[in-house]
Coordinates of C-alpha atoms in Angstrom, one line a residue:
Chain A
X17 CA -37.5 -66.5 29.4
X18 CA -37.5 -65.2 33.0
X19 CA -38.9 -61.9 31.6
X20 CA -41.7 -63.9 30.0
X21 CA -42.5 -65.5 32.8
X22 CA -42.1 -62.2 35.1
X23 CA -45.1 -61.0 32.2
X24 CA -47.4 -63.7 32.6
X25 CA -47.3 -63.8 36.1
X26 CA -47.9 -60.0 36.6
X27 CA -50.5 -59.8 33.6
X28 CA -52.1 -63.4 35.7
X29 CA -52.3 -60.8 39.0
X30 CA -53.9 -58.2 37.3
X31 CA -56.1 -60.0 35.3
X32 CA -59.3 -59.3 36.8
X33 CA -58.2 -55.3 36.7
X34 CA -57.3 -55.6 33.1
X35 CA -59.5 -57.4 31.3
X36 CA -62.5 -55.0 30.5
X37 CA -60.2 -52.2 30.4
X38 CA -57.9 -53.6 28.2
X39 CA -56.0 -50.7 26.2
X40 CA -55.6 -52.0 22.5
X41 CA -53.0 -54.3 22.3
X42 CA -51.3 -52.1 19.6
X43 CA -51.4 -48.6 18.8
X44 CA -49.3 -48.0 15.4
X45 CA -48.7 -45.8 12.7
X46 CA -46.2 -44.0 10.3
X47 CA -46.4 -41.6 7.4
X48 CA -47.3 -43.1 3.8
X49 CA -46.7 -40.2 1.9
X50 CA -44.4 -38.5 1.0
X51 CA -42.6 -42.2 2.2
X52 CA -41.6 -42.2 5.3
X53 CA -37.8 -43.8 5.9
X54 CA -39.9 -46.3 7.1
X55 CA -42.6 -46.9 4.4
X56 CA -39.3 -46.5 1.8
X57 CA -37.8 -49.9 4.0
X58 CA -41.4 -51.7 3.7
X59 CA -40.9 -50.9 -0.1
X60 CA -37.4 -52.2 -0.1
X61 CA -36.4 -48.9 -1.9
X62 CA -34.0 -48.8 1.1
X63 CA -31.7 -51.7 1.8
X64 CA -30.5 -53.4 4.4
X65 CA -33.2 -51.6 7.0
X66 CA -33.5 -54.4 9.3
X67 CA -36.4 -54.9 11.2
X68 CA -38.4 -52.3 9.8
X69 CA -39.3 -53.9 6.8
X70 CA -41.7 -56.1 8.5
X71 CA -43.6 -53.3 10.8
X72 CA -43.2 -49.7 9.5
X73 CA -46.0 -49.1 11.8
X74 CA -43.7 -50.1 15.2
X75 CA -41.4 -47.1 15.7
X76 CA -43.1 -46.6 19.3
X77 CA -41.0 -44.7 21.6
X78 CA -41.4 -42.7 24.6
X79 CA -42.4 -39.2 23.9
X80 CA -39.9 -36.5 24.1
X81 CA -37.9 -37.7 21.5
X82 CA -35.9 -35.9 18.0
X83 CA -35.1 -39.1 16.8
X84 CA -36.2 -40.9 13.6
X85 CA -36.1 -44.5 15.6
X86 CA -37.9 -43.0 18.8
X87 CA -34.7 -44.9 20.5
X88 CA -36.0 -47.9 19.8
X89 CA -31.9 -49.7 19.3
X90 CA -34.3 -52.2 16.9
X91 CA -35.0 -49.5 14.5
X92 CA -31.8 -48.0 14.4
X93 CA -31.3 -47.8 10.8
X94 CA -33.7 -45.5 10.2
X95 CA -31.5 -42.8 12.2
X96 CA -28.7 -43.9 10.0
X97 CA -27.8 -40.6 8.0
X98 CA -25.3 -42.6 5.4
X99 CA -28.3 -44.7 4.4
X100 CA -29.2 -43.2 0.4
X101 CA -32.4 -42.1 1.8
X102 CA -34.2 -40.8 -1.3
X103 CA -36.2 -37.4 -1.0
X104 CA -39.4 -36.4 -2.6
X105 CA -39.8 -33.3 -4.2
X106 CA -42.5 -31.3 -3.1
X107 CA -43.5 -27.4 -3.0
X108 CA -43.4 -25.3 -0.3
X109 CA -46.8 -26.8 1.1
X110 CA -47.0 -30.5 1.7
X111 CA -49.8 -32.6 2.8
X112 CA -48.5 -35.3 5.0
X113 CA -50.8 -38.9 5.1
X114 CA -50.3 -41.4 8.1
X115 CA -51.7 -45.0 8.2
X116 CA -53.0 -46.1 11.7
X117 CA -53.1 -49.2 12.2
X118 CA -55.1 -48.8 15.9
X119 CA -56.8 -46.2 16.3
X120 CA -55.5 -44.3 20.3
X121 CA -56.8 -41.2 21.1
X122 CA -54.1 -38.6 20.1
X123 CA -53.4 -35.6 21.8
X124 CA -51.0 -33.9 19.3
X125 CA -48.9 -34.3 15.9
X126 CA -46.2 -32.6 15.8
X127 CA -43.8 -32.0 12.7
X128 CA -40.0 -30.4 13.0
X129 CA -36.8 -29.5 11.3
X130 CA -33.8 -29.6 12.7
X131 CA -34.8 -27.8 16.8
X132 CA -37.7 -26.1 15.1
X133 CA -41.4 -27.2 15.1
X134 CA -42.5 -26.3 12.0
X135 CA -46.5 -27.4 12.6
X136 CA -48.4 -28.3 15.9
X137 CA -52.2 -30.3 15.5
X138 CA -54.0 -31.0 18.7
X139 CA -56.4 -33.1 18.7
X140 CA -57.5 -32.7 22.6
X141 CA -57.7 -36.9 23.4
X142 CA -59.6 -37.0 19.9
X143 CA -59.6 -40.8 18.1
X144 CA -58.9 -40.1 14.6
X145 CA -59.7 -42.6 12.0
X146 CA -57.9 -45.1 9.7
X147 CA -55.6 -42.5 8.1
X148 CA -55.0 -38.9 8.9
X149 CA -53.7 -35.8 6.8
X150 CA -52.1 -32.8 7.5
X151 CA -51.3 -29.9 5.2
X152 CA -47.8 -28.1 6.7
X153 CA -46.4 -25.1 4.9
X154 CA -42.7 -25.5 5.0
X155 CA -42.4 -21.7 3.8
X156 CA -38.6 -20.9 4.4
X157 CA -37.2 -23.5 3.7
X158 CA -35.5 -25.1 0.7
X159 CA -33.0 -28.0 -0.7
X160 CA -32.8 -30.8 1.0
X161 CA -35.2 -31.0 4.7
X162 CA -35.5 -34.2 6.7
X163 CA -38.8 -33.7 8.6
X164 CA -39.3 -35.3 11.6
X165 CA -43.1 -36.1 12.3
X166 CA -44.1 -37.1 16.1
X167 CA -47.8 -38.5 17.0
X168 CA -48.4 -37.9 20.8
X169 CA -50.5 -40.3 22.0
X170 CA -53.2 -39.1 24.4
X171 CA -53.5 -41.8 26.9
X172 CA -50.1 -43.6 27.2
X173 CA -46.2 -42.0 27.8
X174 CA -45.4 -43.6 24.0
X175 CA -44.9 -41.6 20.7
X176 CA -45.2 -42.6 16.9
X177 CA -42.1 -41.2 15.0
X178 CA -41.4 -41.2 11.2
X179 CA -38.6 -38.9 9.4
X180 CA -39.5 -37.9 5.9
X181 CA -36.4 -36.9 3.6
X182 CA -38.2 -34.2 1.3
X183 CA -36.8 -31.9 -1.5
X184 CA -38.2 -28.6 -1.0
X185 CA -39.0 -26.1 -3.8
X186 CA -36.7 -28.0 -6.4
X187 CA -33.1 -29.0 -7.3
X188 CA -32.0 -32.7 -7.7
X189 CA -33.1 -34.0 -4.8
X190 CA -31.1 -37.5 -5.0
X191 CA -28.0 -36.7 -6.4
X192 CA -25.8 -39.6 -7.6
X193 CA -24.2 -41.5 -4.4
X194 CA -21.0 -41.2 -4.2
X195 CA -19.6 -44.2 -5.6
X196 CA -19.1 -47.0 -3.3
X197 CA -15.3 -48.4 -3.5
X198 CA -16.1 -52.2 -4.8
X199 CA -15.5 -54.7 -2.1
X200 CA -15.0 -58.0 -3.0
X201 CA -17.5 -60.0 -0.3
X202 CA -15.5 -62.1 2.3
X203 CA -17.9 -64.2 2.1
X204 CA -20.9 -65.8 -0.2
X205 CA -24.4 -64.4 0.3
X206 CA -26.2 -66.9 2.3
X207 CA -28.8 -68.2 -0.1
X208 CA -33.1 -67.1 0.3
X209 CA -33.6 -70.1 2.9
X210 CA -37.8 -68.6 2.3
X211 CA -39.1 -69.5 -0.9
X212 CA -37.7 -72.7 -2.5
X213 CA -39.3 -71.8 -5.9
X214 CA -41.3 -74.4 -7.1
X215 CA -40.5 -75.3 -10.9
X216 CA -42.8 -73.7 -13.3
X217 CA -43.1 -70.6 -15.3
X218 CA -45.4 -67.9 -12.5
X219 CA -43.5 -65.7 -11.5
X220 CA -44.1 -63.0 -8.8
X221 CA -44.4 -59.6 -9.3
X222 CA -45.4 -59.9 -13.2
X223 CA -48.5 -58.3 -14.8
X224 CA -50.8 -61.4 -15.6
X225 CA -53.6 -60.6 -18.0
X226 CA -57.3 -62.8 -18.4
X227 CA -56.1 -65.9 -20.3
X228 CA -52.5 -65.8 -20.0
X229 CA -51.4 -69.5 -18.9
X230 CA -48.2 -70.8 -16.5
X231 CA -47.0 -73.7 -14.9
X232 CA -46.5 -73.8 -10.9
X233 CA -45.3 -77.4 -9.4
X234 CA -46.0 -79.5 -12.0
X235 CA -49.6 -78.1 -12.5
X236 CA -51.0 -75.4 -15.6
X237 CA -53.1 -72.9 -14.7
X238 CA -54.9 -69.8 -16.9
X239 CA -55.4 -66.4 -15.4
X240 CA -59.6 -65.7 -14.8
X241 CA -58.5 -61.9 -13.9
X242 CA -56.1 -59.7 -14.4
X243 CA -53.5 -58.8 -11.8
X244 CA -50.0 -58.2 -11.2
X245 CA -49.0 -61.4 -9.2
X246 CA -47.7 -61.4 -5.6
X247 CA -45.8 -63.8 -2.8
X248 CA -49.1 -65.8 -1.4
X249 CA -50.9 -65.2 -4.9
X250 CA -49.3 -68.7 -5.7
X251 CA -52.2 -70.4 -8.4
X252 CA -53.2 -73.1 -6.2
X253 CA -54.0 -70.7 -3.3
X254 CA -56.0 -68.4 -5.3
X255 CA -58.9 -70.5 -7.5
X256 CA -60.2 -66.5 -7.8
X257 CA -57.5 -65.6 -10.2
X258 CA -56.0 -69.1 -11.5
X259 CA -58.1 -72.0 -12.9
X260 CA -56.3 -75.0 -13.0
X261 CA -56.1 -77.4 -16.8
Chain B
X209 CA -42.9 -50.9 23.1
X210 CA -46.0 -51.9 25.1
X211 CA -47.0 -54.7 22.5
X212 CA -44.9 -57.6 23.9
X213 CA -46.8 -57.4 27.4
X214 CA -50.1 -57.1 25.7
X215 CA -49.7 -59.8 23.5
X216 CA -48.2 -62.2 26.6
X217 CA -51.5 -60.8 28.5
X218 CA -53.6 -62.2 25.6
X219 CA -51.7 -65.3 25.7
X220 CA -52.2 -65.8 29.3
X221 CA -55.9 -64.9 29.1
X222 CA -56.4 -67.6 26.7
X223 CA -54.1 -70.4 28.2
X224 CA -56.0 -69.5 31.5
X225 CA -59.8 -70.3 29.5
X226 CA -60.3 -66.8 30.5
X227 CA -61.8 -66.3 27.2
X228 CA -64.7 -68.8 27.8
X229 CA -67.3 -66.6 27.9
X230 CA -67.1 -65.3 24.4
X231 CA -67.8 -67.8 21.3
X232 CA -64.4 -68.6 20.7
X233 CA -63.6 -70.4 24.0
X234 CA -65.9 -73.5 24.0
X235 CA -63.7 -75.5 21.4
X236 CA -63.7 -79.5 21.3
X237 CA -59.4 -79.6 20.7
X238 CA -60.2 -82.5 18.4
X239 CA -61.2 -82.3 14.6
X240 CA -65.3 -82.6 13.8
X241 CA -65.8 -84.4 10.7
X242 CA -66.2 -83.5 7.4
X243 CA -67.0 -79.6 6.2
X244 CA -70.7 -78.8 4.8
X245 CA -71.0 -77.8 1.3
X246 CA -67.9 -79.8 0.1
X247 CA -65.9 -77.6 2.0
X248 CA -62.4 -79.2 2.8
X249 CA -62.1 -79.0 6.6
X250 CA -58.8 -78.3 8.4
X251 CA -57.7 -81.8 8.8
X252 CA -56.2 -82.5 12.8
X253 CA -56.4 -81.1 16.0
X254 CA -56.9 -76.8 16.6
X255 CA -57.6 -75.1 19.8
X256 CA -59.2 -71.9 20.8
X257 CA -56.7 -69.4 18.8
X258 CA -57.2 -70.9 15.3
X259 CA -60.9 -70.5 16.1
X260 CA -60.6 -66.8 17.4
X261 CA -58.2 -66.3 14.0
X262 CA -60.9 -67.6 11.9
X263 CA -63.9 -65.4 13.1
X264 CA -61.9 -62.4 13.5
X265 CA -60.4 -62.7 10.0
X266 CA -64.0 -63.6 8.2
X267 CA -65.3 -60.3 9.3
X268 CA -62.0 -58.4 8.6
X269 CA -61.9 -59.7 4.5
X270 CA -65.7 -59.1 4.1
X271 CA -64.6 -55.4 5.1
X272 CA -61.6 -54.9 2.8
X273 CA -63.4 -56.6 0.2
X274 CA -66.0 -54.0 0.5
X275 CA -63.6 -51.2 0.6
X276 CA -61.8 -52.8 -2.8
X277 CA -65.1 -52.8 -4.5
X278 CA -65.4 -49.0 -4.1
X279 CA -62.4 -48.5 -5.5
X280 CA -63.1 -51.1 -8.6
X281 CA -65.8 -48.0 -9.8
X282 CA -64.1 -45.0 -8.4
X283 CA -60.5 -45.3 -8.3
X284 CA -59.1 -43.1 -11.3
X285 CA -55.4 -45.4 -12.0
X286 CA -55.7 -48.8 -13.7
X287 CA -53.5 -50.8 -11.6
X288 CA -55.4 -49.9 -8.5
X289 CA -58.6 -50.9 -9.5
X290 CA -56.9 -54.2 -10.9
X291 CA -55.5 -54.3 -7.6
X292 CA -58.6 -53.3 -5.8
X293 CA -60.4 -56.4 -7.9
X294 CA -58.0 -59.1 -7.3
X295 CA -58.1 -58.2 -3.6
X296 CA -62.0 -58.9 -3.7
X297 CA -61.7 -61.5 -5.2
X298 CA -59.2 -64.3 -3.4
X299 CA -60.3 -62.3 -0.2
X300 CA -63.5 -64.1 -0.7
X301 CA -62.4 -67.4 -1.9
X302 CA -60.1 -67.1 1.4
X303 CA -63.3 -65.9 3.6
X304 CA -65.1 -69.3 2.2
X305 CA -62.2 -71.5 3.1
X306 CA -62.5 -69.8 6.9
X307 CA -66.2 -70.4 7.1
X308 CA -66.3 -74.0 5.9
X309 CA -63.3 -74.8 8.5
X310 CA -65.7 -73.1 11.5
X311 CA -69.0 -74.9 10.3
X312 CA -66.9 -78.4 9.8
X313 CA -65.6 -77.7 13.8
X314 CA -69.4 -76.7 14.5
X315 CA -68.3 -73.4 15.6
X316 CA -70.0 -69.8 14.6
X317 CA -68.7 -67.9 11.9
X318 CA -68.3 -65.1 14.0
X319 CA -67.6 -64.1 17.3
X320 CA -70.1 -61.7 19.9
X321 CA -69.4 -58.3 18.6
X322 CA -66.5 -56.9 20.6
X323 CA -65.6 -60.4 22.0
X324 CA -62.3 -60.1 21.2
X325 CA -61.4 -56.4 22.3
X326 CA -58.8 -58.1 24.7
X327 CA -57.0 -59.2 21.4
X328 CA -57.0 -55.5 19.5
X329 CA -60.6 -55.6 19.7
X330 CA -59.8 -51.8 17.2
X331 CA -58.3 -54.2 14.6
X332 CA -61.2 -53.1 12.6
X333 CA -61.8 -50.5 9.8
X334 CA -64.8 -48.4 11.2
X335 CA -68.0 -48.7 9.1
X336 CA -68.2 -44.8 8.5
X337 CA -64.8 -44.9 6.8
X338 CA -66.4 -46.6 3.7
X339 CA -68.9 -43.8 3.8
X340 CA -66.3 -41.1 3.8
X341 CA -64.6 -43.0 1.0
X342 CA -68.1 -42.9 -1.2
X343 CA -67.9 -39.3 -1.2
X344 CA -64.6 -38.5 -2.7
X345 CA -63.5 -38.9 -6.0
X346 CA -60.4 -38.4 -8.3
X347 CA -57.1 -38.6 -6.3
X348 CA -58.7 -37.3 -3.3
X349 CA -60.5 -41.2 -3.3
X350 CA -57.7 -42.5 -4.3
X351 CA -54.9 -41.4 -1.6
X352 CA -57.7 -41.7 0.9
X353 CA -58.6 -45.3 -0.3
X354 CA -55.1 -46.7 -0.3
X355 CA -54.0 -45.6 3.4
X356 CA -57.6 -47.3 4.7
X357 CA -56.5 -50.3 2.9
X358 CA -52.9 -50.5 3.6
X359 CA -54.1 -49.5 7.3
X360 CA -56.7 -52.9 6.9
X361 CA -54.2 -54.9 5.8
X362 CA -51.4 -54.3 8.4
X363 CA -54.3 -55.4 11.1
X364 CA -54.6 -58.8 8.7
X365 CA -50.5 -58.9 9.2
X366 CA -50.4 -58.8 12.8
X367 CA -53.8 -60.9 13.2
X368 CA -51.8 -63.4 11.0
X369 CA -49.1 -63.3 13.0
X370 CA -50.8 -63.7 16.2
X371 CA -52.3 -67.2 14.9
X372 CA -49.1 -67.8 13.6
X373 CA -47.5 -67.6 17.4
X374 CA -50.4 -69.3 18.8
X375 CA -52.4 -71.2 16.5
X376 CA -52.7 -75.0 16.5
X377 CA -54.1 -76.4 13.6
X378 CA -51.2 -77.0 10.6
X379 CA -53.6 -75.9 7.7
X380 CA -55.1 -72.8 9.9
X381 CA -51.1 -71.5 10.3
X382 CA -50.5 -72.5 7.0
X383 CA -53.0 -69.8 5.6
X384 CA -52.4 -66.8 8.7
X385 CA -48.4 -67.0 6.7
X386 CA -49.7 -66.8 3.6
X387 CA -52.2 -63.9 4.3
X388 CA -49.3 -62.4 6.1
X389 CA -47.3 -62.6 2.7
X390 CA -49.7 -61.2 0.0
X391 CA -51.0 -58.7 2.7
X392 CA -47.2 -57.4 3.0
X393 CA -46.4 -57.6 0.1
X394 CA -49.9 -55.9 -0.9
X395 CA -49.1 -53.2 1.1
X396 CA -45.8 -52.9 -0.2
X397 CA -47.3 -51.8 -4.0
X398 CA -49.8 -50.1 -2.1
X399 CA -47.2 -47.8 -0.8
X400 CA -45.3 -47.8 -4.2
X401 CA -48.6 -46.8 -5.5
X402 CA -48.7 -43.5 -3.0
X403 CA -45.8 -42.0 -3.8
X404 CA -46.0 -42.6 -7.7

């Protein structure tokens, strides 16, 4: 509370400074392919990532850093190496894709393994667009790699970081987990306090074709177009894709 | 790390009326009467954030909607141009909702262009992006298209969010959480669909 207050009344003092120089309120991005640790958490191929889940795009972090959470304590998990990270097989040549989210002028990516820096991009203060792809050849190396990708941005002290867990040149590249010893839970899983399912038969997450019919909160509904059926997609929110009977 | 000050800034900027020089400052707090073309209006009071939400949202879904229709032709997988389609299509029954709350408050559809750079006035997918799109084809288009869109639907995320945290008007939040849901979750097959 104090802090907040400290915030508003330094952002009220330089208000007239800021304003029209504003820098975006957000500058965010991560690697969508091969997944990220953090796009695998947004996926919830990865459990229990925290935070993460909710903004894969956040792991902002001064620059300088070799870590996958940038030191942001938050973010943690993603630094945890006993997490069953899953890694994607790929050649010896991989093209890397990053989703940004705002758009801040960038002065370099940078991609390494282990204390080497495996590829350098500069893009001299450049703003790049909506997504961005780099092609890295990982020539020399093989099994199992965690690459850790770093974009610099130009303008601020602040860093993007991602780690992608990659397979290089083939082999297994998840091997079966060592089993975990079965614990019995000391206590009872607290029960989803989000969605009180209404009754009815739509489900989310199923493949609805033209004409297939459910029932959500007491109400029937047919399907006007296809689509595979999402939190939010709820029939009575969407008249596009339900028709009510 | 930066955001929280930023976002306390915008706060501050628009609990100080700061913002009254662009469209979405001069707001009656008190609900207008009935919507125009039988639109239900968003019953009780709003303020100046469910209003900025509104026309920065409007624009934002006419955008992804226009992405998503070049993907309904050129994408080469099924489920993404089923995906692509049903995007289109409840992001304009939910652009329509928007627009008839704005007309029933007798407030303009959309704010001055860059009006709202204070709030992440970049939260928008650049109009050469869908030209660069055009051009590619097979899964060149494809991985292209589905980072611009995830991309476009993290902005909706934190835009939702935003209005969430500030908003006013109970049916206004109502819909920011549930475009914040089928936008994450959205992005969430999105990403499924990349590395599949």
């Amino acid at each position: 509370m104090r802090k907040t207050i400290m915030l508003i009344a330094v952002a009220l003092m330089t208000l007239g400074a800021t304003v029209l120089t504003a820098s975006p309120a957000s500058a965010h991005g991560y690697i969508s392919s091969p997944p990220s640790r953090q796009a695998l958490c947004a996926q919830g191929k990865v459990p229990n990532c925290g935070d993460i889940i909710y903004e894969p795009q956040s792991v902002e972090g001064p620059k300088g850093q070799r870590s996958c959470h940038g030191g942001v304590a938050r973010f943690a998990q993603l630094s945890d190496e006993s997490k069953p990270w899953p890694a994607t097989s790929v050649g010896t040549s991989v093209t890397f894709n990053w989703v940004l989210t705002a758009r801040h002028a960038t002065s370099t990516w940078e991609y390494y393994i282990g204390n080497n820096r495996v590829a350098l991009f500069n893009d001299n203060g450049r703003q790049p667009g909506a997504t961005v792809s780099h092609n890295v050849s990982l020539a020399g190396y093989s099994g199992r790699q965690k690459v850790l990708a770093i974009w610099n941005i130009a303008d601020t002290a602040m860093a993007f970081y991602a780690c992608v867990d990659l397979q290089i040149g083939g082999g297994n590249p998840n091997p079966t987990p060592t089993p975990t010893p079965t614990v019995t839970p000391t206590r009872t899983p607290t029960p989803t306090p989000t969605s009180t399912a209404p009754s009815g038969t739509w489900r989310a997450g199923t493949a609805y074709a033209v004409g297939a019919q459910v029932t959500y909160a007491g109400a029937s509904y047919r399907c006007l177009q296809a689509h595979t059926s999402l939190a939010g997609w709820e029939p009575p929110n969407v008249p596009a894709l339900w028709q009510r009977l | 790390m930066n955001r929280a000050p930023m976002r306390c800034l915008a706060l501050v900027l628009a609990a100080a009326g700061v913002l009254g020089a662009c469209a979405c400052g001069a707001v009656s707090h008190h609900h207008a009467g009935p919507a125009a073309g039988g639109t239900a209006a968003a019953a009780g009071p709003f303020n100046a954030a469910d209003v900025m939400f509104l026309q920065m949202m409007i624009p934002h879904h006419r955008q992804g909607a226009e992405l998503a229709t070049l993907a309904e032709t050129r994408s080469t997988r099924e489920r993404v141009r089923t995906l692509a389609a049903a995007i289109a299509a409840t992001q304009g029954d939910e652009a329509q909702t928007m627009a008839g709350w704005l007309r029933a408050w007798k407030q303009p559809p959309e704010a001055e262009p860059n009006a709202h750079d204070a709030h992440g006035g970049l939260h928008a997918t650049s109009p050469e992006e869908a030209v660069t799109l055009a051009e590619l084809h097979g899964a060149a288009f494809d991985t292209r298209f589905l980072n611009v869109l995830i991309a476009h639907q993290h902005n909706a995320v934190e835009m939702a969010r935003t209005e969430v945290r500030t908003g006013r008007n109970a049916q206004v939040v109502e819909l920011a959480r549930r475009i914040d849901r089928s936008r994450s979750e959205q992005i969430r097959q999105m990403l499924t669909e990349l590395s599949s």
